[in-house]
XYZ file of C-alpha atoms in Angstrom:
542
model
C 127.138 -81.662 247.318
C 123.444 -81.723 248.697
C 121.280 -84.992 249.002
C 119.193 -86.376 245.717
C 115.961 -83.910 245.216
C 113.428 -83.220 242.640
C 114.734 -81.592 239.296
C 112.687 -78.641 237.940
C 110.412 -79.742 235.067
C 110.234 -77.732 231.786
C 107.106 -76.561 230.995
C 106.811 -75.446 227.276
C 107.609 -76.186 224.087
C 109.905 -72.802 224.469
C 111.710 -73.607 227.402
C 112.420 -77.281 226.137
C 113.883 -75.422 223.034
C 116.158 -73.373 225.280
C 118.176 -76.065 226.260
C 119.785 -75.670 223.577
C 121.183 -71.614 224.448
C 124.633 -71.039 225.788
C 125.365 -73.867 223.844
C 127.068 -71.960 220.976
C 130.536 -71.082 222.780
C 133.583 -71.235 220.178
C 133.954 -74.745 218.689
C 137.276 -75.490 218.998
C 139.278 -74.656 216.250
C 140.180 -78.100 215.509
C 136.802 -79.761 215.274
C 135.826 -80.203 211.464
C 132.034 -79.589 210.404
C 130.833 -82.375 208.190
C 130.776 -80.439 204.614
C 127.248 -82.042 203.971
C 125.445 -80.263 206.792
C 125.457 -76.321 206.483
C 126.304 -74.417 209.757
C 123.287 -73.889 212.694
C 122.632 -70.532 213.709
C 124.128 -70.054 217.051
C 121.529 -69.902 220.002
C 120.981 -67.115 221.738
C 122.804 -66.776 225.334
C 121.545 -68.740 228.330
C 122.990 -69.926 231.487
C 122.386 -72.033 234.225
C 122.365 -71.228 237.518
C 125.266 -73.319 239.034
C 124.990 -72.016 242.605
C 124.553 -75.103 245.221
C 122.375 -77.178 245.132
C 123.148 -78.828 242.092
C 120.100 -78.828 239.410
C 119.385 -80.360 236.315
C 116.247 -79.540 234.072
C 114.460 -81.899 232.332
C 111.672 -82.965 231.001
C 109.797 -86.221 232.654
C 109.803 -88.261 229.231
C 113.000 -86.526 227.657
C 114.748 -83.888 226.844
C 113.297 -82.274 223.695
C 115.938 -80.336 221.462
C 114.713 -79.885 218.384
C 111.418 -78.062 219.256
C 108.611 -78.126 217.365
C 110.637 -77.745 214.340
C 111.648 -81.311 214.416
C 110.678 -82.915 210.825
C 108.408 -85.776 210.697
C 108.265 -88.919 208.490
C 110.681 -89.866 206.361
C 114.645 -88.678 205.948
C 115.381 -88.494 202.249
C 119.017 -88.529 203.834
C 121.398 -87.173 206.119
C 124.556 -86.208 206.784
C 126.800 -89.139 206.374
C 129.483 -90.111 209.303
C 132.777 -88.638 208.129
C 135.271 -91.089 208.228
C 137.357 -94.200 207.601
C 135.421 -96.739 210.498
C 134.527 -99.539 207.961
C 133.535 -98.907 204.747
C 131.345 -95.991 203.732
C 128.376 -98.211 202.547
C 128.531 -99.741 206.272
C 128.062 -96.458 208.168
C 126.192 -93.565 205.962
C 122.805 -92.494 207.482
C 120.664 -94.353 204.773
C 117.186 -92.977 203.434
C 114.353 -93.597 205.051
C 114.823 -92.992 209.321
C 111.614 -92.408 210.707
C 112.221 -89.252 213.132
C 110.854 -89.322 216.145
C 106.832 -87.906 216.855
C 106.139 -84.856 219.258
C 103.180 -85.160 221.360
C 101.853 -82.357 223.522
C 100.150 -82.917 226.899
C 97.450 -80.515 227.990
C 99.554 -78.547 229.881
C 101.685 -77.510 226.631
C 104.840 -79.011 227.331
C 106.533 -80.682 223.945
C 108.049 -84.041 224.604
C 110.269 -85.897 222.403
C 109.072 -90.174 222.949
C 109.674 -93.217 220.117
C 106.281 -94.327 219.714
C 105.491 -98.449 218.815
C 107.158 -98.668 215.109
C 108.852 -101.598 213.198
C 112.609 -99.917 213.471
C 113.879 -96.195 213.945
C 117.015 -95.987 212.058
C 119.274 -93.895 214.215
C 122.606 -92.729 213.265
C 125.019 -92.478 216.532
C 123.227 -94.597 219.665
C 124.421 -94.079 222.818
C 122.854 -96.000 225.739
C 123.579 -93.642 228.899
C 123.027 -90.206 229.078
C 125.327 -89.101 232.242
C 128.537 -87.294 231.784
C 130.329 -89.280 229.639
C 127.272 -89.941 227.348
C 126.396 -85.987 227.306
C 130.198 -85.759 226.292
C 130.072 -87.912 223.595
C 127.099 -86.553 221.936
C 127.971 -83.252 222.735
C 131.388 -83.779 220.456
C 129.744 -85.623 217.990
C 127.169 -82.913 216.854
C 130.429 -80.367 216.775
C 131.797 -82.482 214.580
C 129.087 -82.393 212.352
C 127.042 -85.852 212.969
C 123.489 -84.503 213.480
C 121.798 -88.001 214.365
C 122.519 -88.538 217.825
C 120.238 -90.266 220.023
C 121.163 -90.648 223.741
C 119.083 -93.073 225.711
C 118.830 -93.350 229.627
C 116.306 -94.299 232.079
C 116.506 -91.404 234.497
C 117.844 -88.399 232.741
C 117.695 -86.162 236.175
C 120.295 -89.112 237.414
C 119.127 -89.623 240.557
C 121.265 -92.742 241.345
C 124.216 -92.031 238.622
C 127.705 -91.413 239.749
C 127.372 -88.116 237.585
C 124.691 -86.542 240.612
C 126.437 -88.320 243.609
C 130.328 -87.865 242.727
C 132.216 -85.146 245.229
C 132.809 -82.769 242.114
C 136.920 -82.816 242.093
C 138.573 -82.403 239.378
C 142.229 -82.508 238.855
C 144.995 -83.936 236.455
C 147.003 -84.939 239.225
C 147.488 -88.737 238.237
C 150.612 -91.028 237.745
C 149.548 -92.566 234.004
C 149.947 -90.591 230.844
C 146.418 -91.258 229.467
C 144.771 -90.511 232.742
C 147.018 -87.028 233.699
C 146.291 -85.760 229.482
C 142.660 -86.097 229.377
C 142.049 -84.735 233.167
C 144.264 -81.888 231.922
C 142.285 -81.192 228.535
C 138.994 -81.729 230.285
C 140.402 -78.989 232.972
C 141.443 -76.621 230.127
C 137.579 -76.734 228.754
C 136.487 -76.291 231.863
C 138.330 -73.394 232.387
C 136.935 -71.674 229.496
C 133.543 -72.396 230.627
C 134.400 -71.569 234.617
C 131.165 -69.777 235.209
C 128.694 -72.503 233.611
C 130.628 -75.404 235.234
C 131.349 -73.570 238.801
C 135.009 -73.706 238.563
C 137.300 -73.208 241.790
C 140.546 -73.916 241.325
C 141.188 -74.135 244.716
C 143.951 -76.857 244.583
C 144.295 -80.600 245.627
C 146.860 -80.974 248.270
C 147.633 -85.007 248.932
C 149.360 -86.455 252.240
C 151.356 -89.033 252.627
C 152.613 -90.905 255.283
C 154.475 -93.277 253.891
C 158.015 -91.969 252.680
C 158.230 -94.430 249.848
C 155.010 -93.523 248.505
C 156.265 -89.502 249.185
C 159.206 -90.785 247.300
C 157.435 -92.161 244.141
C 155.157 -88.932 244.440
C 158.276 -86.552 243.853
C 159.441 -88.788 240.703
C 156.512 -88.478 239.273
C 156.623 -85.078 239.591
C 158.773 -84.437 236.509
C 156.623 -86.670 234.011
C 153.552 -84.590 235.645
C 155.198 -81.133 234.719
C 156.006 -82.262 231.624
C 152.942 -83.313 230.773
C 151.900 -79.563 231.517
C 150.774 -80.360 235.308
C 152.069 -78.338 238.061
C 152.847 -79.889 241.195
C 154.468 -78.699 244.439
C 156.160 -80.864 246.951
C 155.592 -79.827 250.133
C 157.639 -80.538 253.791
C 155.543 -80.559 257.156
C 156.621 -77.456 258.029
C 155.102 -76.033 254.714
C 152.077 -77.818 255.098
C 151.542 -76.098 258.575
C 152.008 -72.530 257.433
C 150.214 -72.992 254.063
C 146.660 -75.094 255.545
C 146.261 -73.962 259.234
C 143.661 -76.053 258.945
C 145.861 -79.386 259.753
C 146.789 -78.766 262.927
C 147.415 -82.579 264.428
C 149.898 -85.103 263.807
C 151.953 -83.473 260.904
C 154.518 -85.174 262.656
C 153.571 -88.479 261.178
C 153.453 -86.595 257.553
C 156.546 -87.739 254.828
C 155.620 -84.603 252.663
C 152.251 -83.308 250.611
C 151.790 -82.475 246.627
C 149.862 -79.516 245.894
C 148.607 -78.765 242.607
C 146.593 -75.569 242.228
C 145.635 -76.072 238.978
C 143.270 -78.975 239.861
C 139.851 -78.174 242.131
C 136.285 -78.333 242.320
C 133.502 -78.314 239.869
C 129.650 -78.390 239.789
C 129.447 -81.690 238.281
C 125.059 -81.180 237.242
C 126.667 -77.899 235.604
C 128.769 -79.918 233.359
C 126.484 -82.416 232.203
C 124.206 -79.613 231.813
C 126.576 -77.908 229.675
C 126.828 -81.467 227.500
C 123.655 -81.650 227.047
C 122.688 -78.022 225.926
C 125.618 -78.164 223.108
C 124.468 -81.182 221.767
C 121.277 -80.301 222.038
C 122.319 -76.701 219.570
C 123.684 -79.186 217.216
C 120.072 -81.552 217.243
C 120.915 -84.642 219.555
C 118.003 -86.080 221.199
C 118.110 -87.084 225.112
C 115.138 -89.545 225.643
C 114.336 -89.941 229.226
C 112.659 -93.634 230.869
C 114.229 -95.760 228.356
C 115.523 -98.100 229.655
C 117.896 -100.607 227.104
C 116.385 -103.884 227.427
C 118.064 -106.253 224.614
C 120.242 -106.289 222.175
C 120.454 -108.140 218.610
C 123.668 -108.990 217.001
C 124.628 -110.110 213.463
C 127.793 -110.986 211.384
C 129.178 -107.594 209.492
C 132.542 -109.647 208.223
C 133.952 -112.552 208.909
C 135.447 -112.315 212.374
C 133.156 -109.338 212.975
C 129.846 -108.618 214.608
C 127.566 -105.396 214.909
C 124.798 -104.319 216.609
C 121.538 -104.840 214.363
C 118.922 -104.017 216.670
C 118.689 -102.412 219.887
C 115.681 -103.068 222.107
C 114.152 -100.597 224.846
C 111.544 -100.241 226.878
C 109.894 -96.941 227.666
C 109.298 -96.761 231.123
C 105.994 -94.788 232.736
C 106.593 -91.213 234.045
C 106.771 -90.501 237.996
C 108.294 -87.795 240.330
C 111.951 -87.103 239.847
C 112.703 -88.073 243.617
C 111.450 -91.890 242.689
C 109.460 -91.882 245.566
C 107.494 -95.099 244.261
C 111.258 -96.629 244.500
C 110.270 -97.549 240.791
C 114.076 -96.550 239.550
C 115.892 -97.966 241.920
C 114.258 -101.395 241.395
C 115.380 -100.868 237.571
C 118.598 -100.185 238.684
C 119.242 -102.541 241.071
C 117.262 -105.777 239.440
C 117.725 -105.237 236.272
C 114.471 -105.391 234.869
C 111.260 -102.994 234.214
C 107.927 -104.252 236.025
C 105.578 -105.151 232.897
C 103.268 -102.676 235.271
C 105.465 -100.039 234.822
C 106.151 -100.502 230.772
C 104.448 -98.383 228.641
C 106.042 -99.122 225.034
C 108.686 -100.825 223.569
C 110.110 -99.683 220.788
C 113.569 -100.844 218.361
C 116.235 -98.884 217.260
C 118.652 -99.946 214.261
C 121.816 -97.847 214.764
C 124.873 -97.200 212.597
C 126.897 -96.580 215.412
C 126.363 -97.991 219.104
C 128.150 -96.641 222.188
C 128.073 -98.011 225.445
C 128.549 -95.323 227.794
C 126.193 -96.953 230.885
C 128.857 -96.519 233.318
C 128.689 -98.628 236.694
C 125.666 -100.403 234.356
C 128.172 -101.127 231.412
C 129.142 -104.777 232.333
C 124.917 -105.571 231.778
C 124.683 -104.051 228.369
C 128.748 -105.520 227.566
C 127.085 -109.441 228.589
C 124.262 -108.459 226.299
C 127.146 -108.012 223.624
C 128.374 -111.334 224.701
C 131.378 -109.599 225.517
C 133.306 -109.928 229.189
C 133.461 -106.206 230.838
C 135.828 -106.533 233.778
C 134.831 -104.061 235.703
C 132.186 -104.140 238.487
C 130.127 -101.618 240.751
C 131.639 -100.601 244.302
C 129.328 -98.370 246.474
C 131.266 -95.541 247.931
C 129.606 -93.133 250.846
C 129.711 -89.600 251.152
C 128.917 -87.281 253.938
C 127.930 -83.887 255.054
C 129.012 -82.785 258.141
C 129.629 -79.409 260.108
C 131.674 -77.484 261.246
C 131.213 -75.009 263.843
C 133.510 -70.907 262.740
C 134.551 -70.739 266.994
C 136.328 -74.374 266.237
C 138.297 -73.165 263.423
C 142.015 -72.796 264.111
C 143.711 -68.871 263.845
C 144.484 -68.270 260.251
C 142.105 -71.554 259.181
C 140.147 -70.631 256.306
C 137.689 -74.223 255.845
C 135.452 -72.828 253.321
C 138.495 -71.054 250.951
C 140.143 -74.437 250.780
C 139.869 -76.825 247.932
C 140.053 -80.888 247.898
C 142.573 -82.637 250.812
C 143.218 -85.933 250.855
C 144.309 -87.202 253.988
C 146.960 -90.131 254.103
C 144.279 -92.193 255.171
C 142.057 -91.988 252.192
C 139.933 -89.670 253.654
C 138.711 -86.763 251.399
C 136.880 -83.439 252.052
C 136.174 -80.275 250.835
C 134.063 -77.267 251.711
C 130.676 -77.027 249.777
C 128.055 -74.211 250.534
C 127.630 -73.974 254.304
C 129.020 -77.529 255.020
C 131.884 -79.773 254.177
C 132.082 -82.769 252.191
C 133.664 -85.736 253.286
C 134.580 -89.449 251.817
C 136.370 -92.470 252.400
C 136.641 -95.394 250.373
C 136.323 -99.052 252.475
C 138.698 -101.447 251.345
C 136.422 -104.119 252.245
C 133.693 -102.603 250.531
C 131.872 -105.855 248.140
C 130.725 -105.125 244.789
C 127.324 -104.477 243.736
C 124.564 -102.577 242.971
C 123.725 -101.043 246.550
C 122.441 -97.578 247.052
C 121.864 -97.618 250.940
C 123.396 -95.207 253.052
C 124.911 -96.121 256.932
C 124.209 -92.958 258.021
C 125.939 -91.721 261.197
C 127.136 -95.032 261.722
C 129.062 -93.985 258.533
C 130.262 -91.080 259.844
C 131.147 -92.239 263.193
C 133.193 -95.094 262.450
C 135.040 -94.081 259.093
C 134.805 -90.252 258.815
C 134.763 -88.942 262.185
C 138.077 -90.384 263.914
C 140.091 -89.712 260.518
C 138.723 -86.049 260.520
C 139.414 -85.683 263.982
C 142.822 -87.420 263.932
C 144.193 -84.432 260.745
C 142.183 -81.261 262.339
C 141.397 -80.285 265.530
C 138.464 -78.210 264.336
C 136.663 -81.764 262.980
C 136.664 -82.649 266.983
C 133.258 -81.265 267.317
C 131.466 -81.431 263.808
C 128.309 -82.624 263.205
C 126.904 -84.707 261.037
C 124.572 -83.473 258.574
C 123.170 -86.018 256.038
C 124.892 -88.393 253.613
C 124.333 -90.284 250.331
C 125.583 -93.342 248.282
C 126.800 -94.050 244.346
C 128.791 -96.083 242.741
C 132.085 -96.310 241.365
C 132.722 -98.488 238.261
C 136.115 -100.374 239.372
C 138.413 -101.851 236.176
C 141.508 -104.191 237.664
C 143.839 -101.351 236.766
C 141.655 -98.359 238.095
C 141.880 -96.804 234.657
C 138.795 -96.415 232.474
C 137.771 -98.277 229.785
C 137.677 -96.387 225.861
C 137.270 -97.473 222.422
C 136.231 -99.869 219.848
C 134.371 -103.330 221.342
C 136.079 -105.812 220.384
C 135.208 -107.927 217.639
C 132.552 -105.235 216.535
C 132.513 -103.183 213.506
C 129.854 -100.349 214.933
C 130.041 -101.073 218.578
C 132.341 -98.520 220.966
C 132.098 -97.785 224.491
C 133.656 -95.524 227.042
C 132.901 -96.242 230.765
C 134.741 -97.231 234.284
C 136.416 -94.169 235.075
C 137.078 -95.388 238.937
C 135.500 -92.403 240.165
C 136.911 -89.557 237.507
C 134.469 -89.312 234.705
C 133.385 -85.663 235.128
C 137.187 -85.099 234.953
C 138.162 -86.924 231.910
C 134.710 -86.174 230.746
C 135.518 -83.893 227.898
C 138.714 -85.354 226.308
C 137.070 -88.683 226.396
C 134.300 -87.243 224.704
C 136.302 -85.882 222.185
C 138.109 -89.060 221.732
C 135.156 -91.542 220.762
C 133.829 -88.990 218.524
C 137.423 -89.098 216.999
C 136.928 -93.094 216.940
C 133.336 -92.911 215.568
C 134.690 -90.059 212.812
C 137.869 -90.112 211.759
C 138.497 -94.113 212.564
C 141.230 -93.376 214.927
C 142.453 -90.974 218.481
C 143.672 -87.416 217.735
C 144.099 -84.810 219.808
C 145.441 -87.745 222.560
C 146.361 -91.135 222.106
C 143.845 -93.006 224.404
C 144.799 -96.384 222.481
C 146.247 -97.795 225.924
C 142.118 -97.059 227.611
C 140.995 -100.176 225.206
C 138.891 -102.756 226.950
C 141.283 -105.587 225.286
C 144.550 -104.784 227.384
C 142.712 -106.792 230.612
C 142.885 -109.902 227.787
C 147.062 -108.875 227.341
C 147.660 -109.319 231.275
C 148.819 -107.303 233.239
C 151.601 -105.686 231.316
C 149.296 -104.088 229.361
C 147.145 -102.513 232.314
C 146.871 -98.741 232.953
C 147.912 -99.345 236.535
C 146.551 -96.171 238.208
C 147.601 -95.804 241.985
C 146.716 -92.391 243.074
C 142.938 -92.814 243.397
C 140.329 -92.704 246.072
């Protein structure tokens, strides 16, 4: 995965329209339209170039997807959310939303911005517009609900986990919740392999410990029957199958390999999100940046969101070289300098979905959010073909991870490698050690696993953030003590790969008033309250 870097701008009111072709694949036979809202014309076919490096197009104020079309003024009414959440007095789109205005610049390019206005009613909120947020509008509008409105301050996602993640993907987990949705999110991924990148390449995990090789083999058989293929694999196997690991197999208990699970262009996916929901008229609104939020009583016992505040942030290059967005990021607050408007949205429906960001917005909720941001480091490094082992095919493999908790995989002309510091504190921290990095964490573990690491070279590096829960599991569902309020964040490192079924499982929430296709019930933010019987306790993770 290359370094940060500019993403291309669109430049017309066409082009901004086009994000919504390729968008029409199948809907899934099981998603329901809402009755109310006649069918869309399907788009006509577009796709995304998913070759390295990673781009995503958009817009510098936001993602426009309704065109020029878009209505203005007054909504005598929408489509209603289908469902049981509430009552339906609570949650129908009432009359009167004020859609959003379209300005044009002088260079012709159609922009989608809230301008100053006493309230925009919106339908379906959803503060974060990264993976999981792109999922969750993207299965709302297939389900019918055609007033999304996705907020985020830096829609390119310079600093988000969903540009800076490694791009694995695999279902190759030891809880039920986390091995089901990796494995539906895999499926849909499969049946978009060219627009996501797809190489199912494998995972292949060492261990060096026997009891943890022991607990790995149990597992097997609730993995398989949970649809998950898994091999268990001696030393001796492991030499002849990855000629690759040529040191120290001796200290190896045994591997898994499941070839199923692999590698995935992670901007490709979001980009992929964002077009569908864009075919079914979500809005993406880039440099708004959720400032406050008002609460009031809905029932006794029960709060909702009322009012959510933003502020629109000014415009500048995608690569942040003013270090505006990482100030944001990392402070917590927008410069009055830098502010252009700020404008307040009354939803029906309010999703957190800010990922390492969520515990901000879940204190402006007055509700606790246990989980808290860790700064992992990944690096680039190469490797020269005369080092290579006979037989040793680097850039055919898919993810290892070494016993150690080192990761790597081959991407484009280099390979990608990651380890995870225990002692690593929590916080917002983008900085990058650079080759002291790679010297002191990477380079001896590489070298200890692979005699063809011995003389690599690092390239460049880069740093995000994982969102850590006490249980490693993510957090999905309902807020509690909130009648419109839901949230879906803290993935500890996997939300491109649980991406679509969680997706698909808030819009179930928001919709129907309850999970599906998948019971994600045990994901709810409440179990950390229950103790520790009630966590998701998810081991295999790096």
């Amino acid at each position: 995965m290359p370094t940060p870097r500019a993403s291309e701008t669109w430049t017309s009111a066409a082009s901004a329209a086009a994000l919504g072709s390729g968008a029409a694949t199948a809907r899934p036979a099981s998603a329901s339209r809402n009755p109310i809202r006649p069918p869309r014309r399907a788009p006509s076919t577009r796709r995304q170039a998913t070759a390295s490096p990673r781009a995503v197009p958009t817009t510098s104020r936001g993602i426009s997807c309704r065109s020029t079309k878009t209505r203005r003024g007054g909504r005598a009414g929408g489509s209603p959310l289908p469902g049981s959440i509430g009552t339906s007095s609570d949650f129908i789109f009432r009359a009167g939303i004020v859609a959003p205005t379209l300005d044009a610049d002088p260079s012709g390019t159609t922009r989608t911005s809230l301008r100053r206005q006493a309230v925009e009613r919106v339908g379906v909120l959803i503060a974060g517009g990264g993976i999981i947020g792109s999922a969750i509008a993207c299965a709302l509008v297939e389900r019918g609900v055609n007033d999304v409105c996705v907020v985020d301050l830096d829609l390119a996602g310079m600093y988000a986990s969903s540009e800076l993640n490694a791009g694995g993907v695999r279902a190759t987990w030891w809880c039920e919740p986390n091995v089901a949705s990796c494995r539906d999110t895999i499926a849909f991924f499969e049946a978009h392999a060219d627009e996501v990148s797809l190489r199912q390449r494998g995972y292949l995990w060492l261990y060096d410990d026997a009891a943890k090789f022991a607990r790995a083999r149990e597992r097997r058989a609730f993995q398989e029957r949970l649809g998950v293929r898994v091999d268990l694999l001696d030393p001796a196997e492991i030499a002849r199958r990855f000629p690759l690991l040529d040191r120290n197999l001796d200290q190896i208990a045994g591997a898994t390999f499941s070839p199923r699970d692999g590698l995935v262009n992670p901007n490709a996916v979001r980009r992929l999100y964002r077009e569908r929901a864009c075919a079914g008229g979500a809005r993406f609104l880039n440099r708004h940046y959720v400032e406050g939020v008002e609460v009031g009583e809905a029932e006794p016992g029960r709060r909702r969101v009322e009012r959510v505040h933003v502020v629109e942030v000014q415009k500048g290059a995608p690569a942040d070289e003013s270090g505006l967005l990482r100030r944001i990021l990392t402070q917590h607050r927008v410069e009055p300098e830098a502010s252009l408007d700020h404008p307040s949205l009354r939803p029906e429906i309010f999703v957190n979905a800010l990922g390492a960001w969520s515990p901000l917005l879940s204190a402006r909720l007055g509700v606790r959010d246990w989980a808290v941001p860790v700064r992992r480091q990944i690096a680039m490094v190469d490797v020269r073909a005369r080092d290579l082992p006979p037989g040793a095919d680097l850039h055919g493999a898919g993810m290892i991870v070494d016993a150690s908790g080192l990761y790597f995989h081959p991407e484009g002309p280099y390979t990608l490698a990651g380890f995870s510091s225990p002692a690593e504190p929590s916080g917002y921290e983008f900085r990058y050690d650079g080759e002291a990095f790679f010297e002191a964490e990477l380079w001896p573990r590489l070298a200890h696993r692979a005699s063809a690491f011995e003389r690599c070279r690092h390239v460049r590096g880069w740093s995000g953030l994982y969102s850590v829960t006490p249980d490693c599991s993510g957090v999905l569902g309902q807020v509690p003590g909130f009648a419109n309020a839901f949230e879906a964040h803290s993935f500890t490192g996997r939300g491109v790969m649980q991406s679509w079924a969680v997706g698909r499982g808030i819009a179930e929430l928001i919709c129907d008033g309850r999970f599906g296709a998948l019971d994600l019930a045990p994901l709810a933010g409440e179990r950390f309250l229950a103790g520790p019987d009630a966590f998701v306790k998810e081991d295999l993770h790096i």
